[in-house]
PDB file of C-alpha atoms in Angstrom:
ATOM      1  CA  UNK A 179     -47.817 -28.043  22.974  1.00  0.00           C
ATOM      2  CA  UNK A 180     -48.594 -24.900  24.948  1.00  0.00           C
ATOM      3  CA  UNK A 181     -52.302 -24.445  25.741  1.00  0.00           C
ATOM      4  CA  UNK A 182     -53.313 -20.801  26.135  1.00  0.00           C
ATOM      5  CA  UNK A 183     -56.645 -19.495  27.413  1.00  0.00           C
ATOM      6  CA  UNK A 184     -57.495 -16.331  25.493  1.00  0.00           C
ATOM      7  CA  UNK A 185     -60.140 -14.074  27.062  1.00  0.00           C
ATOM      8  CA  UNK A 186     -61.817 -11.625  24.699  1.00  0.00           C
ATOM      9  CA  UNK A 187     -62.683  -8.629  26.871  1.00  0.00           C
ATOM     10  CA  UNK A 188     -63.257  -4.913  26.410  1.00  0.00           C
ATOM     11  CA  UNK A 189     -65.247  -2.132  28.019  1.00  0.00           C
ATOM     12  CA  UNK A 190     -67.313  -1.350  24.931  1.00  0.00           C
ATOM     13  CA  UNK A 191     -70.669  -3.127  24.666  1.00  0.00           C
ATOM     14  CA  UNK A 192     -73.803  -2.008  22.872  1.00  0.00           C
ATOM     15  CA  UNK A 193     -76.145  -3.486  25.485  1.00  0.00           C
ATOM     16  CA  UNK A 194     -74.150  -3.142  28.729  1.00  0.00           C
ATOM     17  CA  UNK A 195     -71.065  -0.900  28.490  1.00  0.00           C
ATOM     18  CA  UNK A 196     -68.294  -1.697  30.967  1.00  0.00           C
ATOM     19  CA  UNK A 197     -69.844  -5.023  31.929  1.00  0.00           C
ATOM     20  CA  UNK A 198     -66.559  -6.917  32.320  1.00  0.00           C
ATOM     21  CA  UNK A 199     -65.453  -4.581  35.109  1.00  0.00           C
ATOM     22  CA  UNK A 200     -68.752  -4.307  36.966  1.00  0.00           C
ATOM     23  CA  UNK A 201     -68.272  -5.306  40.598  1.00  0.00           C
ATOM     24  CA  UNK A 202     -69.599  -8.413  42.295  1.00  0.00           C
ATOM     25  CA  UNK A 203     -68.539  -8.963  45.923  1.00  0.00           C
ATOM     26  CA  UNK A 204     -66.136  -6.005  45.579  1.00  0.00           C
ATOM     27  CA  UNK A 205     -64.314  -7.598  42.651  1.00  0.00           C
ATOM     28  CA  UNK A 206     -64.622  -6.896  38.916  1.00  0.00           C
ATOM     29  CA  UNK A 207     -66.563  -9.606  37.120  1.00  0.00           C
ATOM     30  CA  UNK A 208     -63.508 -10.276  34.935  1.00  0.00           C
ATOM     31  CA  UNK A 209     -61.359 -10.882  38.024  1.00  0.00           C
ATOM     32  CA  UNK A 210     -63.816 -13.480  39.317  1.00  0.00           C
ATOM     33  CA  UNK A 211     -63.692 -15.192  35.936  1.00  0.00           C
ATOM     34  CA  UNK A 212     -59.886 -15.230  35.925  1.00  0.00           C
ATOM     35  CA  UNK A 213     -59.875 -16.725  39.429  1.00  0.00           C
ATOM     36  CA  UNK A 214     -61.851 -19.634  38.051  1.00  0.00           C
ATOM     37  CA  UNK A 215     -59.647 -20.115  34.979  1.00  0.00           C
ATOM     38  CA  UNK A 216     -56.531 -20.149  37.177  1.00  0.00           C
ATOM     39  CA  UNK A 217     -57.872 -23.337  38.775  1.00  0.00           C
ATOM     40  CA  UNK A 218     -57.558 -25.184  35.464  1.00  0.00           C
ATOM     41  CA  UNK A 219     -54.826 -27.816  35.431  1.00  0.00           C
ATOM     42  CA  UNK A 220     -54.678 -28.103  31.612  1.00  0.00           C
ATOM     43  CA  UNK A 221     -54.105 -24.406  30.850  1.00  0.00           C
ATOM     44  CA  UNK A 222     -50.469 -23.294  30.591  1.00  0.00           C
ATOM     45  CA  UNK A 223     -51.081 -19.540  30.368  1.00  0.00           C
ATOM     46  CA  UNK A 224     -53.884 -16.986  30.351  1.00  0.00           C
ATOM     47  CA  UNK A 225     -53.858 -13.927  28.094  1.00  0.00           C
ATOM     48  CA  UNK A 226     -56.480 -11.181  27.903  1.00  0.00           C
ATOM     49  CA  UNK A 227     -57.067  -9.963  24.352  1.00  0.00           C
ATOM     50  CA  UNK A 228     -58.373  -6.414  24.668  1.00  0.00           C
ATOM     51  CA  UNK A 229     -58.409  -3.375  22.409  1.00  0.00           C
ATOM     52  CA  UNK A 230     -56.155  -0.344  21.968  1.00  0.00           C
ATOM     53  CA  UNK A 231     -58.974   1.953  23.096  1.00  0.00           C
ATOM     54  CA  UNK A 232     -58.083   4.105  26.101  1.00  0.00           C
ATOM     55  CA  UNK A 233     -61.304   2.864  27.698  1.00  0.00           C
ATOM     56  CA  UNK A 234     -59.640  -0.545  27.983  1.00  0.00           C
ATOM     57  CA  UNK A 235     -56.653   0.718  29.979  1.00  0.00           C
ATOM     58  CA  UNK A 236     -58.497  -0.477  33.082  1.00  0.00           C
ATOM     59  CA  UNK A 237     -58.459  -4.052  31.753  1.00  0.00           C
ATOM     60  CA  UNK A 238     -54.691  -3.977  31.230  1.00  0.00           C
ATOM     61  CA  UNK A 239     -54.269  -2.630  34.782  1.00  0.00           C
ATOM     62  CA  UNK A 240     -56.332  -5.539  36.122  1.00  0.00           C
ATOM     63  CA  UNK A 241     -54.191  -8.026  34.163  1.00  0.00           C
ATOM     64  CA  UNK A 242     -51.046  -6.538  35.713  1.00  0.00           C
ATOM     65  CA  UNK A 243     -52.592  -6.774  39.175  1.00  0.00           C
ATOM     66  CA  UNK A 244     -53.447 -10.449  38.613  1.00  0.00           C
ATOM     67  CA  UNK A 245     -50.041 -11.221  37.037  1.00  0.00           C
ATOM     68  CA  UNK A 246     -51.407 -12.424  33.722  1.00  0.00           C
ATOM     69  CA  UNK A 247     -50.582 -11.402  30.160  1.00  0.00           C
ATOM     70  CA  UNK A 248     -52.536  -8.753  28.306  1.00  0.00           C
ATOM     71  CA  UNK A 249     -52.375  -8.042  24.576  1.00  0.00           C
ATOM     72  CA  UNK A 250     -53.950  -4.983  22.998  1.00  0.00           C
ATOM     73  CA  UNK A 251     -55.022  -4.813  19.375  1.00  0.00           C
ATOM     74  CA  UNK A 252     -57.796  -3.803  17.008  1.00  0.00           C
ATOM     75  CA  UNK A 253     -61.206  -3.112  18.523  1.00  0.00           C
ATOM     76  CA  UNK A 254     -63.034  -4.346  15.406  1.00  0.00           C
ATOM     77  CA  UNK A 255     -60.762  -7.111  14.105  1.00  0.00           C
ATOM     78  CA  UNK A 256     -61.133  -9.499  17.034  1.00  0.00           C
ATOM     79  CA  UNK A 257     -59.777 -12.466  15.059  1.00  0.00           C
ATOM     80  CA  UNK A 258     -56.440 -10.701  14.473  1.00  0.00           C
ATOM     81  CA  UNK A 259     -56.385  -9.459  18.057  1.00  0.00           C
ATOM     82  CA  UNK A 260     -56.852 -12.926  19.522  1.00  0.00           C
ATOM     83  CA  UNK A 261     -54.366 -14.506  17.121  1.00  0.00           C
ATOM     84  CA  UNK A 262     -51.714 -11.916  17.969  1.00  0.00           C
ATOM     85  CA  UNK A 263     -52.475 -12.248  21.691  1.00  0.00           C
ATOM     86  CA  UNK A 264     -51.894 -16.007  21.639  1.00  0.00           C
ATOM     87  CA  UNK A 265     -48.795 -15.685  19.463  1.00  0.00           C
ATOM     88  CA  UNK A 266     -47.408 -13.085  21.889  1.00  0.00           C
ATOM     89  CA  UNK A 267     -47.218 -15.825  24.548  1.00  0.00           C
ATOM     90  CA  UNK A 268     -46.190 -18.531  22.029  1.00  0.00           C
ATOM     91  CA  UNK A 269     -49.387 -20.561  22.334  1.00  0.00           C
ATOM     92  CA  UNK A 270     -49.864 -23.650  20.165  1.00  0.00           C
ATOM     93  CA  UNK A 271     -53.461 -24.389  21.206  1.00  0.00           C
ATOM     94  CA  UNK A 272     -56.149 -21.749  21.807  1.00  0.00           C
ATOM     95  CA  UNK A 273     -58.900 -22.084  24.379  1.00  0.00           C
ATOM     96  CA  UNK A 274     -61.257 -19.298  23.320  1.00  0.00           C
ATOM     97  CA  UNK A 275     -63.123 -17.617  26.182  1.00  0.00           C
ATOM     98  CA  UNK A 276     -65.256 -14.492  26.494  1.00  0.00           C
ATOM     99  CA  UNK A 277     -65.189 -11.880  29.259  1.00  0.00           C
ATOM    100  CA  UNK A 278     -68.967 -11.961  29.682  1.00  0.00           C
ATOM    101  CA  UNK A 279     -68.947 -15.565  30.994  1.00  0.00           C
ATOM    102  CA  UNK A 280     -67.718 -15.189  34.580  1.00  0.00           C
ATOM    103  CA  UNK A 281     -69.147 -18.560  35.693  1.00  0.00           C
ATOM    104  CA  UNK A 282     -66.932 -20.560  33.339  1.00  0.00           C
ATOM    105  CA  UNK A 283     -66.127 -23.924  34.914  1.00  0.00           C
ATOM    106  CA  UNK A 284     -62.443 -24.976  35.238  1.00  0.00           C
ATOM    107  CA  UNK A 285     -63.405 -28.665  35.386  1.00  0.00           C
ATOM    108  CA  UNK A 286     -65.309 -28.361  32.094  1.00  0.00           C
ATOM    109  CA  UNK A 287     -62.380 -26.526  30.469  1.00  0.00           C
ATOM    110  CA  UNK A 288     -59.928 -29.206  31.613  1.00  0.00           C
ATOM    111  CA  UNK A 289     -62.258 -31.939  30.340  1.00  0.00           C
ATOM    112  CA  UNK A 290     -62.498 -30.178  26.968  1.00  0.00           C
ATOM    113  CA  UNK A 291     -58.702 -29.857  26.655  1.00  0.00           C
ATOM    114  CA  UNK A 292     -58.241 -33.556  27.462  1.00  0.00           C
ATOM    115  CA  UNK A 293     -60.970 -34.564  25.002  1.00  0.00           C
ATOM    116  CA  UNK A 294     -59.343 -32.446  22.293  1.00  0.00           C
ATOM    117  CA  UNK A 295     -55.885 -33.882  22.967  1.00  0.00           C
ATOM    118  CA  UNK A 296     -57.136 -37.486  22.958  1.00  0.00           C
ATOM    119  CA  UNK A 297     -59.054 -37.194  19.681  1.00  0.00           C
ATOM    120  CA  UNK A 298     -58.372 -35.981  16.153  1.00  0.00           C
ATOM    121  CA  UNK A 299     -60.670 -32.992  15.912  1.00  0.00           C
ATOM    122  CA  UNK A 300     -59.795 -29.536  14.614  1.00  0.00           C
ATOM    123  CA  UNK A 301     -62.180 -27.825  17.013  1.00  0.00           C
ATOM    124  CA  UNK A 302     -64.098 -28.901  20.109  1.00  0.00           C
ATOM    125  CA  UNK A 303     -66.606 -26.742  21.950  1.00  0.00           C
ATOM    126  CA  UNK A 304     -69.082 -26.816  24.782  1.00  0.00           C
ATOM    127  CA  UNK A 305     -71.494 -24.711  22.730  1.00  0.00           C
ATOM    128  CA  UNK A 306     -71.118 -24.918  18.954  1.00  0.00           C
ATOM    129  CA  UNK A 307     -73.547 -23.109  16.638  1.00  0.00           C
ATOM    130  CA  UNK A 308     -75.429 -25.534  14.373  1.00  0.00           C
ATOM    131  CA  UNK A 309     -74.994 -28.419  16.821  1.00  0.00           C
ATOM    132  CA  UNK A 310     -77.455 -29.674  19.400  1.00  0.00           C
ATOM    133  CA  UNK A 311     -77.142 -27.586  22.562  1.00  0.00           C
ATOM    134  CA  UNK A 312     -76.278 -29.187  25.887  1.00  0.00           C
ATOM    135  CA  UNK A 313     -74.210 -27.163  28.368  1.00  0.00           C
ATOM    136  CA  UNK A 314     -75.700 -23.962  29.805  1.00  0.00           C
ATOM    137  CA  UNK A 315     -74.956 -20.841  27.781  1.00  0.00           C
ATOM    138  CA  UNK A 316     -72.078 -19.205  29.636  1.00  0.00           C
ATOM    139  CA  UNK A 317     -70.267 -22.456  30.368  1.00  0.00           C
ATOM    140  CA  UNK A 318     -68.892 -21.711  26.935  1.00  0.00           C
ATOM    141  CA  UNK A 319     -65.467 -22.377  25.453  1.00  0.00           C
ATOM    142  CA  UNK A 320     -63.826 -23.605  22.259  1.00  0.00           C
ATOM    143  CA  UNK A 321     -60.439 -25.181  21.583  1.00  0.00           C
ATOM    144  CA  UNK A 322     -58.490 -25.301  18.319  1.00  0.00           C
ATOM    145  CA  UNK A 323     -54.862 -25.051  17.131  1.00  0.00           C
ATOM    146  CA  UNK A 324     -53.288 -21.631  16.668  1.00  0.00           C
ATOM    147  CA  UNK A 325     -52.183 -22.786  13.214  1.00  0.00           C
ATOM    148  CA  UNK A 326     -55.792 -23.016  12.044  1.00  0.00           C
ATOM    149  CA  UNK A 327     -56.501 -19.437  13.111  1.00  0.00           C
ATOM    150  CA  UNK A 328     -53.305 -18.287  11.381  1.00  0.00           C
ATOM    151  CA  UNK A 329     -54.552 -19.815   8.122  1.00  0.00           C
ATOM    152  CA  UNK A 330     -58.049 -18.371   8.533  1.00  0.00           C
ATOM    153  CA  UNK A 331     -56.633 -14.917   9.190  1.00  0.00           C
ATOM    154  CA  UNK A 332     -55.139 -15.022   5.684  1.00  0.00           C
ATOM    155  CA  UNK A 333     -58.256 -16.464   4.027  1.00  0.00           C
ATOM    156  CA  UNK A 334     -61.222 -14.326   5.096  1.00  0.00           C
ATOM    157  CA  UNK A 335     -62.029 -10.648   5.352  1.00  0.00           C
ATOM    158  CA  UNK A 336     -65.717 -11.319   6.025  1.00  0.00           C
ATOM    159  CA  UNK A 337     -66.746  -8.911   8.847  1.00  0.00           C
ATOM    160  CA  UNK A 338     -68.636 -11.709  10.658  1.00  0.00           C
ATOM    161  CA  UNK A 339     -65.477 -13.831  10.652  1.00  0.00           C
ATOM    162  CA  UNK A 340     -63.242 -10.985  11.802  1.00  0.00           C
ATOM    163  CA  UNK A 341     -65.578 -10.066  14.673  1.00  0.00           C
ATOM    164  CA  UNK A 342     -66.465 -13.646  15.718  1.00  0.00           C
ATOM    165  CA  UNK A 343     -63.085 -15.329  16.017  1.00  0.00           C
ATOM    166  CA  UNK A 344     -64.016 -18.977  15.428  1.00  0.00           C
ATOM    167  CA  UNK A 345     -66.956 -18.355  13.088  1.00  0.00           C
ATOM    168  CA  UNK A 346     -65.078 -19.479   9.959  1.00  0.00           C
ATOM    169  CA  UNK A 347     -64.206 -22.807  11.600  1.00  0.00           C
ATOM    170  CA  UNK A 348     -67.714 -23.912  12.487  1.00  0.00           C
ATOM    171  CA  UNK A 349     -69.179 -22.477   9.301  1.00  0.00           C
ATOM    172  CA  UNK A 350     -66.959 -24.870   7.290  1.00  0.00           C
ATOM    173  CA  UNK A 351     -67.576 -28.377   8.674  1.00  0.00           C
ATOM    174  CA  UNK A 352     -66.440 -29.887   5.361  1.00  0.00           C
ATOM    175  CA  UNK A 353     -62.979 -28.410   5.927  1.00  0.00           C
ATOM    176  CA  UNK A 354     -62.642 -28.783   9.695  1.00  0.00           C
ATOM    177  CA  UNK A 355     -63.520 -31.727  11.915  1.00  0.00           C
ATOM    178  CA  UNK A 356     -65.792 -30.345  14.629  1.00  0.00           C
ATOM    179  CA  UNK A 357     -67.127 -31.961  17.776  1.00  0.00           C
ATOM    180  CA  UNK A 358     -69.242 -30.830  20.706  1.00  0.00           C
ATOM    181  CA  UNK A 359     -67.822 -31.794  24.084  1.00  0.00           C
ATOM    182  CA  UNK A 360     -69.924 -34.680  25.487  1.00  0.00           C
ATOM    183  CA  UNK A 361     -72.085 -33.209  28.233  1.00  0.00           C
ATOM    184  CA  UNK A 362     -72.750 -35.060  31.499  1.00  0.00           C
ATOM    185  CA  UNK A 363     -76.456 -35.597  32.107  1.00  0.00           C
ATOM    186  CA  UNK A 364     -76.395 -33.495  35.285  1.00  0.00           C
ATOM    187  CA  UNK A 365     -75.059 -30.464  33.362  1.00  0.00           C
ATOM    188  CA  UNK A 366     -77.388 -30.776  30.385  1.00  0.00           C
ATOM    189  CA  UNK A 367     -79.327 -27.532  30.818  1.00  0.00           C
ATOM    190  CA  UNK A 368     -79.138 -25.896  27.375  1.00  0.00           C
ATOM    191  CA  UNK A 369     -81.813 -23.309  28.184  1.00  0.00           C
ATOM    192  CA  UNK A 370     -79.995 -22.008  31.257  1.00  0.00           C
ATOM    193  CA  UNK A 371     -78.528 -18.576  30.559  1.00  0.00           C
ATOM    194  CA  UNK A 372     -75.296 -17.814  32.470  1.00  0.00           C
ATOM    195  CA  UNK A 373     -73.855 -15.127  30.185  1.00  0.00           C
ATOM    196  CA  UNK A 374     -73.916 -11.351  30.732  1.00  0.00           C
ATOM    197  CA  UNK A 375     -75.308  -9.254  27.873  1.00  0.00           C
ATOM    198  CA  UNK A 376     -77.808  -7.011  29.661  1.00  0.00           C
ATOM    199  CA  UNK A 377     -78.216  -5.545  33.135  1.00  0.00           C
ATOM    200  CA  UNK A 378     -80.712  -8.246  34.114  1.00  0.00           C
ATOM    201  CA  UNK A 379     -78.131 -10.904  33.188  1.00  0.00           C
ATOM    202  CA  UNK A 380     -75.672  -9.166  35.481  1.00  0.00           C
ATOM    203  CA  UNK A 381     -78.161  -9.081  38.348  1.00  0.00           C
ATOM    204  CA  UNK A 382     -78.856 -12.784  37.841  1.00  0.00           C
ATOM    205  CA  UNK A 383     -75.142 -13.702  37.860  1.00  0.00           C
ATOM    206  CA  UNK A 384     -74.608 -11.439  40.873  1.00  0.00           C
ATOM    207  CA  UNK A 385     -77.228 -13.392  42.833  1.00  0.00           C
ATOM    208  CA  UNK A 386     -75.411 -16.639  42.075  1.00  0.00           C
ATOM    209  CA  UNK A 387     -72.003 -15.353  43.141  1.00  0.00           C
ATOM    210  CA  UNK A 388     -73.328 -13.704  46.289  1.00  0.00           C
ATOM    211  CA  UNK A 389     -74.888 -16.939  47.473  1.00  0.00           C
ATOM    212  CA  UNK A 390     -72.283 -19.528  46.407  1.00  0.00           C
ATOM    213  CA  UNK A 391     -68.901 -17.748  46.444  1.00  0.00           C
ATOM    214  CA  UNK A 392     -68.691 -16.933  50.200  1.00  0.00           C
ATOM    215  CA  UNK A 393     -69.332 -20.606  51.023  1.00  0.00           C
ATOM    216  CA  UNK A 394     -67.008 -22.017  48.369  1.00  0.00           C
ATOM    217  CA  UNK A 395     -65.135 -19.792  45.860  1.00  0.00           C
ATOM    218  CA  UNK A 396     -64.517 -22.904  43.764  1.00  0.00           C
ATOM    219  CA  UNK A 397     -68.214 -23.694  43.265  1.00  0.00           C
ATOM    220  CA  UNK A 398     -69.085 -25.773  40.197  1.00  0.00           C
ATOM    221  CA  UNK A 399     -71.674 -25.670  37.443  1.00  0.00           C
ATOM    222  CA  UNK A 400     -73.549 -28.409  39.263  1.00  0.00           C
ATOM    223  CA  UNK A 401     -73.613 -26.208  42.393  1.00  0.00           C
ATOM    224  CA  UNK A 402     -75.154 -23.445  40.269  1.00  0.00           C
ATOM    225  CA  UNK A 403     -77.774 -25.788  38.829  1.00  0.00           C
ATOM    226  CA  UNK A 404     -78.691 -27.137  42.267  1.00  0.00           C
ATOM    227  CA  UNK A 405     -78.965 -23.601  43.672  1.00  0.00           C
ATOM    228  CA  UNK A 406     -81.256 -22.509  40.830  1.00  0.00           C
ATOM    229  CA  UNK A 407     -83.389 -25.630  41.113  1.00  0.00           C
ATOM    230  CA  UNK A 408     -83.911 -24.702  44.760  1.00  0.00           C
ATOM    231  CA  UNK A 409     -84.587 -21.043  43.868  1.00  0.00           C
ATOM    232  CA  UNK A 410     -86.430 -21.141  40.525  1.00  0.00           C
ATOM    233  CA  UNK A 411     -87.811 -17.629  41.035  1.00  0.00           C
ATOM    234  CA  UNK A 412     -84.349 -16.276  40.179  1.00  0.00           C
ATOM    235  CA  UNK A 413     -84.740 -17.544  36.629  1.00  0.00           C
ATOM    236  CA  UNK A 414     -87.368 -14.851  36.088  1.00  0.00           C
ATOM    237  CA  UNK A 415     -84.713 -12.123  36.353  1.00  0.00           C
ATOM    238  CA  UNK A 416     -83.270 -12.520  32.845  1.00  0.00           C
ATOM    239  CA  UNK A 417     -85.577 -14.964  31.114  1.00  0.00           C
ATOM    240  CA  UNK A 418     -86.630 -12.309  28.571  1.00  0.00           C
ATOM    241  CA  UNK A 419     -83.084 -11.750  27.222  1.00  0.00           C
ATOM    242  CA  UNK A 420     -82.497 -13.052  23.704  1.00  0.00           C
ATOM    243  CA  UNK A 421     -79.053 -14.244  22.676  1.00  0.00           C
ATOM    244  CA  UNK A 422     -77.614 -12.595  19.571  1.00  0.00           C
ATOM    245  CA  UNK A 423     -76.928 -15.086  16.792  1.00  0.00           C
ATOM    246  CA  UNK A 424     -75.595 -14.807  13.263  1.00  0.00           C
ATOM    247  CA  UNK A 425     -78.226 -15.731  10.679  1.00  0.00           C
ATOM    248  CA  UNK A 426     -76.324 -18.847   9.553  1.00  0.00           C
ATOM    249  CA  UNK A 427     -76.091 -20.377  13.063  1.00  0.00           C
ATOM    250  CA  UNK A 428     -79.510 -21.960  13.119  1.00  0.00           C
ATOM    251  CA  UNK A 429     -79.206 -25.190  11.155  1.00  0.00           C
ATOM    252  CA  UNK A 430     -78.915 -28.019  13.692  1.00  0.00           C
ATOM    253  CA  UNK A 431     -76.376 -30.741  13.043  1.00  0.00           C
ATOM    254  CA  UNK A 432     -76.595 -34.053  14.859  1.00  0.00           C
TER     255      UNK A 432
END
């Protein structure tokens, strides 16, 4: 079964346009993210799912430079875009990733893939809406079979489902068996924000990379947590940013 990491990335963003290609240490943020994903041992292929907009030509050029696949599809119908991207590289299992999470942890991804393969769940995630939070926001990924997304693509035309690829899965726990990835105690920092939505998020992430990357490009989530515990003033940079959520994501499940 071929496991494919699909990265949803485009230049358009209402809060921070062009964020995926903003430079940190003379590299686009998306390139730093891909470097980290390439260290995964359980991922067979990486594909960027970007849009047909000319503004996203730069993302396809980066994919070519990094020798990874790039699929271009609808800007609005992200579900169809991701499904077609994974099918274009003949993926059986989708690891859903987002281009605004450059600190994604390859060890956590590998652990999630193994957990999924060893159990009988339809979808496993580090951060699932409606479940108790554990991992930092931004150490975020989901895994599910391509076949499930193929079926969903035929079932729903709900705009929320088409824009948020896996929304239909975790909104139907009576149909699909869902499970959060068990979180190690040392990584259980659910209020830590490591995702880039606004310029202050970017400045925060930039501080982390500039300190940790030159010493060890393969730094871990635990390295990030230790660094921030030693420098708590940095948490002030983006503490005001509110994460966007769909209205039906707020009922906690145990």
